[in-house]
Amino acid sequence: MSTVPDAYSPRVLGHFAQPVHAGDLQARYPVEARGEATEAGGGCQILLTAGTEGNAFREVRHRVLGCPHLIAAAEELCCRAEGQPVDAPALFDRSELMAVLDVPVEKSGRILLLEDAWQALCRALKRSAGRATEATDDQR
Amino acid sequence: MSTVPDAYSPRVLGHFAQPVHAGDLQARYPVEARGEATEAGGGCQILLTAGTEGNAFREVRHRVLGCPHLIAAAEELCCRAEGQPVDAPALFDRSELMAVLDVPVEKSGRILLLEDAWQALCRALKRSAGRATEATDDQR
Amino acid sequence: MSSERPAEVIYLDHAATTPVDPEVVRAMQQVLSPAGTFANPASTHSAGRRSHARVERARRQVAELLHTEPDCLVFTSGATESNNLAILGAARNRAHRGRHLITMRTEHKAVLDTFAALERDGFTVTRLSPDENGLLATATLEAAFRDDTQLVSVMHVNNETGVIQDIAAIGAACQRHNILFHCDAAQSAGKLPLDLARLPIDLLSLTAHKFHGPQGTGALYLADRTGCNIAPLMHGGGQERRLRPGTLPIHQIAGFGAAAELALAHQTEDLARLRMLNDRLWQGICSLPGVLRNGAAELAFPGILNVSAADVDGESLLLALEPVCAASGSACNSLSGEPSYVLRALGRDDRLAQSAVRFSFGRTTTIQDIDRAIDKYRFSINKLRSIGPAVERLAG
Amino acid sequence: MSSERPAEVIYLDHAATTPVDPEVVRAMQQVLSPAGTFANPASTHSAGRRSHARVERARRQVAELLHTEPDCLVFTSGATESNNLAILGAARNRAHRGRHLITMRTEHKAVLDTFAALERDGFTVTRLSPDENGLLATATLEAAFRDDTQLVSVMHVNNETGVIQDIAAIGAACQRHNILFHCDAAQSAGKLPLDLARLPIDLLSLTAHKFHGPQGTGALYLADRTGCNIAPLMHGGGQERRLRPGTLPIHQIAGFGAAAELALAHQTEDLARLRMLNDRLWQGICSLPGVLRNGAAELAFPGILNVSAADVDGESLLLALEPVCAASGSACNSLSGEPSYVLRALGRDDRLAQSAVRFSFGRTTTIQDIDRAIDKYRFSINKLRSIGPAVERLAG
Ligand SMILES: Cc1ncc(COP(=O)(O)O)c(C=O)c1O
Ligand SMILES: Cc1ncc(COP(=O)(O)O)c(C=O)c1O
């Protein structure tokens, strides 16, 4: 009967209070890349950066201008990705992410935006990995 | 802004609590008469009785089936009439009666009914007085 | 007619409104205290979310009273608004389904006047008369159905006599004919069992102040069935499923919820007590000549005892009864001064209807109150008759 | 972003609703106590007459606040209802005079949505834009007048920015053209002086809960002039000049009256205090880069301070501000999540509008509250920017 959004879930509140993956890469990695996405009006902006080594995510960071759900989703994503193989299947599972964080449906657009940024990051990683391989090849 | 009838005026409450003229004549008088009036549906009924002597009201009594305002008005009328000459002008002054008792306008119909009873009483008194005079004449 | 006027009133007008239960007052005070959940439940900050939770707790309390789901309830300012919202909202929203509406002549003003307004807007209204017991026979209702009938509104408990309609049968008839059924339960909710999980009712109005809750808050129940969509009366904000905008009054709703919880907890004992009080009062006065009960005891809600007396004026009787406070006809009709149709339907002539006094009882009514009312009623009837013309006529 | 979460909230959302003043609570409690004046004011018995007197006392208190006569006030359930009653009631009742209506794009939802409903019913609505200060120029209004214009509705104080319209000039223009003028004074009544004996206003809405009175009670003022007749929204019973049926909620109305009396008594000091609090908050945060005040201080009611901040998300800012409770845009619009038109009218782009926080103060707001809000706002802005992409872009 009410249309007020429910309280943020404890997980969203936790990530929002301590977004430990917010910011920039803390070290240098053999392969580094970034992926960005911006909402039409500019109200939401997402920047993801990642460093990989031996085909695994070593560090993933986010910078988000957006609502608490978006910040929490980015944080959750970074947590999950770190340590995983770059080509691990379904690292980004939108509906699972929304469920685990209790994101209201009205906000699916924002999670789609995060997916855009993630895919941009993955594409950029592939490109960088290609260049890195070439560089290694050159060194041989 | 409100359509609730105001509290009954203290005078109405007083007459209603102690309608000392309610009932029947307490003595016999040379001239006695009664006047009645009844509302169409029978919801209000008024009976006035009076005894006169030497062309003056000696005793006036009422019996009323009706609202507190009507009982109070009858009581007020009886109070006023007693001691007055039978032909005193304006013994029944409707608007004055309504003003002194704070009768709401919606109830003017009831006061008109009282006036009917009063006029019936006065007519009956005149007839009785005529008969009484004849009787006296006969005795001479 | 007596001159002693104790300050203490004996309040026997619970069908008009009831004193708020001290436990209800406590629930309201909690909200109203400086640390209370006063924030706007529509606000997203923590204070607003606590208010929201408080409102939803109350909604669950009311839902439990009615054996329904919280989502089926829209909070309003009382049964007058609920009736208007249900009737105007359904009729206007469903005008394409037909413009014929059915109600009863014995409904409350908030229903009758609303139908009159729809009539002015071009709807056709059939106003059914009850039988000599005040009841609506299902056959009478079904005979009134037309192809374009879209809405029926029949009250549960009559506010003047306490007569209880068979809303299960009425609702079933409506359902068979695919007609929306609204029930004004202002006089029954919180007092008689109401199981909306089973009853075939589409829309139901209730109000807190008739069962020891606060005045100015009520609800409209809307069954979770297709076809129960109604148009709002007011616009702005998205509160209450867009059916009732405006900042929710949390202390009021909290009080409503607390009253509902109390009513449910005490329902059986309350009803038994009301029956006892009703019987006691009637036994105490029925030996007076010319005194008649309006509405058969076995057909009526025991919280109301409506009695007529020959050769007595109702208004004078009420004044004579003071400090016993009772009502003449319906509290809501007392403004118009019209003789009650409800009593005429029971076969009372205008004079008897006019003399009717409605005594109504609540959780706080005591046996002492009843005994005082018996004394006062007997005394007043005798006194008023003694100064009236009937005695003289009998004597003369 | 901070992990400490004291239980004590710092409530700076008084434009949404206010805590009820303890004196108001006392007035309400008196009515709600077992010996209180709870009876139905429409009842003619002594208890009812006492309730009636209690209601009329409160009506006088509200009338005094507005410098008008008690007879000009109709009690409602709040400003949403008053706005609906005024606008729907006037438009429908006066349709023969014309079907053109004028309002502003910066009105509250309860006005905007009501006009939208009339539009669906075949009325024509002109929605005027304010100037860059949020104000309606009289010339703009007069240019919109048509031969068939029958009603103008313009709010007094805007609920998002506090901008104050020149309702005297607007009313005078309407009066010159013989057009009815309704004013939504929900945000000003009880806070700014309102002299209805002098102001050319025909209909005015107010609500108690915006000035430390109870939620769920308000009033509509109707000038005692011919032409101010409106149609009711609801039907049944003859209460409130037949404009608003339903049992009057006495404790609510008593609280409303008490709040009005307090507001009038404290008006000058309250306003001075709000000005001081507003200045202090603004001085404390304006040195942050990219922070803008929405609505010029000299044009706005000082109980509201609306600020935007570049490169910050409003919803995250509100969460970061906790336990400081403030609002994003209007409390009533926060349900829809739409960007506020009001701020765009002041020249803010969607991003700046989206970041806006409305701080609003009341009689209980302390300097400590303000200082806490300053700290929290500065900390939150810095923190959110530090984790946002703008910093990186500047750095990179
Ligand atoms: C049967 C009935 N319906 C509706 C109402 C109106 O209720 P409220 O006073 O809550 O508007 C009442 C009581 O006044 C009532 O008895
Ligand atoms: C300008 C304005 N008008 C109307 C309202 C509605 O008032 P209420 O909550 O009393 O219905 C509000 C507040 O919500 C408001 O700020």
PDB file of N, CA, C and O in Angstrom, chain C residues 155-188:
ATOM      1  N   MET C 155     -25.494  -1.079   4.450  1.00  0.00           N
ATOM      2  CA  MET C 155     -24.731  -1.003   5.708  1.00  0.00           C
ATOM      3  C   MET C 155     -24.792  -2.320   6.469  1.00  0.00           C
ATOM      4  O   MET C 155     -25.699  -3.132   6.254  1.00  0.00           O
ATOM      5  N   HIS C 156     -23.857  -2.515   7.379  1.00  0.00           N
ATOM      6  CA  HIS C 156     -23.869  -3.717   8.189  1.00  0.00           C
ATOM      7  C   HIS C 156     -24.825  -3.532   9.374  1.00  0.00           C
ATOM      8  O   HIS C 156     -25.894  -4.112   9.403  1.00  0.00           O
ATOM      9  N   VAL C 157     -24.464  -2.646  10.302  1.00  0.00           N
ATOM     10  CA  VAL C 157     -25.305  -2.391  11.472  1.00  0.00           C
ATOM     11  C   VAL C 157     -25.911  -0.998  11.336  1.00  0.00           C
ATOM     12  O   VAL C 157     -25.193  -0.020  11.101  1.00  0.00           O
ATOM     13  N   ASN C 158     -27.223  -0.926  11.502  1.00  0.00           N
ATOM     14  CA  ASN C 158     -27.873   0.381  11.410  1.00  0.00           C
ATOM     15  C   ASN C 158     -27.550   1.229  12.625  1.00  0.00           C
ATOM     16  O   ASN C 158     -27.606   0.769  13.767  1.00  0.00           O
ATOM     17  N   ASN C 159     -27.228   2.490  12.368  1.00  0.00           N
ATOM     18  CA  ASN C 159     -26.791   3.379  13.451  1.00  0.00           C
ATOM     19  C   ASN C 159     -27.913   3.840  14.365  1.00  0.00           C
ATOM     20  O   ASN C 159     -27.660   4.329  15.448  1.00  0.00           O
ATOM     21  N   GLU C 160     -29.162   3.665  13.952  1.00  0.00           N
ATOM     22  CA  GLU C 160     -30.254   4.101  14.822  1.00  0.00           C
ATOM     23  C   GLU C 160     -30.814   2.962  15.653  1.00  0.00           C
ATOM     24  O   GLU C 160     -31.125   3.138  16.827  1.00  0.00           O
ATOM     25  N   THR C 161     -30.942   1.800  15.019  1.00  0.00           N
ATOM     26  CA  THR C 161     -31.610   0.694  15.701  1.00  0.00           C
ATOM     27  C   THR C 161     -30.682  -0.459  16.035  1.00  0.00           C
ATOM     28  O   THR C 161     -31.047  -1.324  16.823  1.00  0.00           O
ATOM     29  N   GLY C 162     -29.509  -0.500  15.403  1.00  0.00           N
ATOM     30  CA  GLY C 162     -28.603  -1.617  15.612  1.00  0.00           C
ATOM     31  C   GLY C 162     -28.944  -2.834  14.764  1.00  0.00           C
ATOM     32  O   GLY C 162     -28.261  -3.858  14.855  1.00  0.00           O
ATOM     33  N   VAL C 163     -30.001  -2.743  13.940  1.00  0.00           N
ATOM     34  CA  VAL C 163     -30.395  -3.896  13.129  1.00  0.00           C
ATOM     35  C   VAL C 163     -29.233  -4.327  12.229  1.00  0.00           C
ATOM     36  O   VAL C 163     -28.578  -3.491  11.609  1.00  0.00           O
ATOM     37  N   ILE C 164     -28.979  -5.627  12.194  1.00  0.00           N
ATOM     38  CA  ILE C 164     -27.845  -6.195  11.462  1.00  0.00           C
ATOM     39  C   ILE C 164     -28.314  -6.788  10.141  1.00  0.00           C
ATOM     40  O   ILE C 164     -29.159  -7.689  10.123  1.00  0.00           O
ATOM     41  N   GLN C 165     -27.780  -6.281   9.041  1.00  0.00           N
ATOM     42  CA  GLN C 165     -28.125  -6.864   7.736  1.00  0.00           C
ATOM     43  C   GLN C 165     -27.317  -8.130   7.495  1.00  0.00           C
ATOM     44  O   GLN C 165     -26.198  -8.273   7.991  1.00  0.00           O
ATOM     45  N   ASP C 166     -27.873  -9.002   6.687  1.00  0.00           N
ATOM     46  CA  ASP C 166     -27.178 -10.238   6.322  1.00  0.00           C
ATOM     47  C   ASP C 166     -26.239  -9.926   5.150  1.00  0.00           C
ATOM     48  O   ASP C 166     -26.552 -10.205   3.986  1.00  0.00           O
ATOM     49  N   ILE C 167     -25.095  -9.360   5.486  1.00  0.00           N
ATOM     50  CA  ILE C 167     -24.209  -8.900   4.408  1.00  0.00           C
ATOM     51  C   ILE C 167     -23.579 -10.069   3.643  1.00  0.00           C
ATOM     52  O   ILE C 167     -23.171  -9.895   2.504  1.00  0.00           O
ATOM     53  N   ALA C 168     -23.509 -11.220   4.261  1.00  0.00           N
ATOM     54  CA  ALA C 168     -22.977 -12.370   3.522  1.00  0.00           C
ATOM     55  C   ALA C 168     -23.913 -12.731   2.376  1.00  0.00           C
ATOM     56  O   ALA C 168     -23.478 -12.939   1.238  1.00  0.00           O
ATOM     57  N   ALA C 169     -25.209 -12.752   2.666  1.00  0.00           N
ATOM     58  CA  ALA C 169     -26.181 -13.095   1.624  1.00  0.00           C
ATOM     59  C   ALA C 169     -26.263 -12.000   0.568  1.00  0.00           C
ATOM     60  O   ALA C 169     -26.333 -12.275  -0.639  1.00  0.00           O
ATOM     61  N   ILE C 170     -26.240 -10.749   1.030  1.00  0.00           N
ATOM     62  CA  ILE C 170     -26.319  -9.629   0.089  1.00  0.00           C
ATOM     63  C   ILE C 170     -25.091  -9.623  -0.824  1.00  0.00           C
ATOM     64  O   ILE C 170     -25.193  -9.466  -2.039  1.00  0.00           O
ATOM     65  N   GLY C 171     -23.922  -9.828  -0.206  1.00  0.00           N
ATOM     66  CA  GLY C 171     -22.686  -9.841  -0.991  1.00  0.00           C
ATOM     67  C   GLY C 171     -22.679 -10.995  -1.992  1.00  0.00           C
ATOM     68  O   GLY C 171     -22.247 -10.832  -3.135  1.00  0.00           O
ATOM     69  N   ALA C 172     -23.192 -12.147  -1.551  1.00  0.00           N
ATOM     70  CA  ALA C 172     -23.209 -13.308  -2.456  1.00  0.00           C
ATOM     71  C   ALA C 172     -24.114 -13.039  -3.663  1.00  0.00           C
ATOM     72  O   ALA C 172     -23.767 -13.375  -4.803  1.00  0.00           O
ATOM     73  N   ALA C 173     -25.251 -12.395  -3.395  1.00  0.00           N
ATOM     74  CA  ALA C 173     -26.157 -12.065  -4.506  1.00  0.00           C
ATOM     75  C   ALA C 173     -25.460 -11.124  -5.490  1.00  0.00           C
ATOM     76  O   ALA C 173     -25.565 -11.302  -6.712  1.00  0.00           O
ATOM     77  N   CYS C 174     -24.751 -10.132  -4.950  1.00  0.00           N
ATOM     78  CA  CYS C 174     -24.044  -9.190  -5.823  1.00  0.00           C
ATOM     79  C   CYS C 174     -22.980  -9.920  -6.638  1.00  0.00           C
ATOM     80  O   CYS C 174     -22.828  -9.687  -7.836  1.00  0.00           O
ATOM     81  N   GLN C 175     -22.258 -10.794  -5.962  1.00  0.00           N
ATOM     82  CA  GLN C 175     -21.187 -11.500  -6.650  1.00  0.00           C
ATOM     83  C   GLN C 175     -21.743 -12.366  -7.781  1.00  0.00           C
ATOM     84  O   GLN C 175     -21.165 -12.405  -8.861  1.00  0.00           O
ATOM     85  N   ARG C 176     -22.877 -13.018  -7.511  1.00  0.00           N
ATOM     86  CA  ARG C 176     -23.483 -13.839  -8.564  1.00  0.00           C
ATOM     87  C   ARG C 176     -23.794 -13.012  -9.806  1.00  0.00           C
ATOM     88  O   ARG C 176     -23.722 -13.500 -10.919  1.00  0.00           O
ATOM     89  N   HIS C 177     -24.160 -11.748  -9.560  1.00  0.00           N
ATOM     90  CA  HIS C 177     -24.518 -10.895 -10.694  1.00  0.00           C
ATOM     91  C   HIS C 177     -23.376  -9.993 -11.116  1.00  0.00           C
ATOM     92  O   HIS C 177     -23.573  -9.066 -11.909  1.00  0.00           O
ATOM     93  N   ASN C 178     -22.199 -10.234 -10.547  1.00  0.00           N
ATOM     94  CA  ASN C 178     -21.020  -9.471 -10.951  1.00  0.00           C
ATOM     95  C   ASN C 178     -21.192  -7.967 -10.704  1.00  0.00           C
ATOM     96  O   ASN C 178     -20.838  -7.135 -11.534  1.00  0.00           O
ATOM     97  N   ILE C 179     -21.805  -7.653  -9.559  1.00  0.00           N
ATOM     98  CA  ILE C 179     -22.033  -6.256  -9.184  1.00  0.00           C
ATOM     99  C   ILE C 179     -21.161  -5.955  -7.965  1.00  0.00           C
ATOM    100  O   ILE C 179     -21.057  -6.778  -7.055  1.00  0.00           O
ATOM    101  N   LEU C 180     -20.535  -4.796  -7.944  1.00  0.00           N
ATOM    102  CA  LEU C 180     -19.674  -4.420  -6.825  1.00  0.00           C
ATOM    103  C   LEU C 180     -20.526  -4.201  -5.571  1.00  0.00           C
ATOM    104  O   LEU C 180     -21.604  -3.611  -5.630  1.00  0.00           O
ATOM    105  N   PHE C 181     -20.019  -4.671  -4.424  1.00  0.00           N
ATOM    106  CA  PHE C 181     -20.770  -4.508  -3.183  1.00  0.00           C
ATOM    107  C   PHE C 181     -19.953  -3.702  -2.174  1.00  0.00           C
ATOM    108  O   PHE C 181     -18.862  -4.108  -1.788  1.00  0.00           O
ATOM    109  N   HIS C 182     -20.495  -2.555  -1.775  1.00  0.00           N
ATOM    110  CA  HIS C 182     -19.898  -1.733  -0.718  1.00  0.00           C
ATOM    111  C   HIS C 182     -20.723  -1.856   0.554  1.00  0.00           C
ATOM    112  O   HIS C 182     -21.958  -1.822   0.503  1.00  0.00           O
ATOM    113  N   CYS C 183     -20.025  -1.950   1.681  1.00  0.00           N
ATOM    114  CA  CYS C 183     -20.713  -2.067   2.960  1.00  0.00           C
ATOM    115  C   CYS C 183     -20.188  -0.998   3.926  1.00  0.00           C
ATOM    116  O   CYS C 183     -18.985  -0.902   4.166  1.00  0.00           O
ATOM    117  N   ASP C 184     -21.102  -0.203   4.466  1.00  0.00           N
ATOM    118  CA  ASP C 184     -20.748   0.782   5.492  1.00  0.00           C
ATOM    119  C   ASP C 184     -20.769   0.049   6.840  1.00  0.00           C
ATOM    120  O   ASP C 184     -21.827  -0.225   7.388  1.00  0.00           O
ATOM    121  N   ALA C 185     -19.571  -0.258   7.339  1.00  0.00           N
ATOM    122  CA  ALA C 185     -19.468  -1.016   8.587  1.00  0.00           C
ATOM    123  C   ALA C 185     -19.050  -0.116   9.747  1.00  0.00           C
ATOM    124  O   ALA C 185     -18.471  -0.583  10.728  1.00  0.00           O
ATOM    125  N   ALA C 186     -19.392   1.179   9.645  1.00  0.00           N
ATOM    126  CA  ALA C 186     -18.983   2.128  10.696  1.00  0.00           C
ATOM    127  C   ALA C 186     -19.481   1.674  12.070  1.00  0.00           C
ATOM    128  O   ALA C 186     -18.798   1.844  13.072  1.00  0.00           O
ATOM    129  N   GLN C 187     -20.674   1.085  12.112  1.00  0.00           N
ATOM    130  CA  GLN C 187     -21.256   0.710  13.400  1.00  0.00           C
ATOM    131  C   GLN C 187     -20.929  -0.718  13.819  1.00  0.00           C
ATOM    132  O   GLN C 187     -21.285  -1.128  14.924  1.00  0.00           O
ATOM    133  N   SER C 188     -20.279  -1.475  12.952  1.00  0.00           N
ATOM    134  CA  SER C 188     -20.010  -2.870  13.333  1.00  0.00           C
ATOM    135  C   SER C 188     -18.523  -3.158  13.484  1.00  0.00           C
ATOM    136  O   SER C 188     -18.141  -3.950  14.351  1.00  0.00           O
TER     137      SER C 188
END
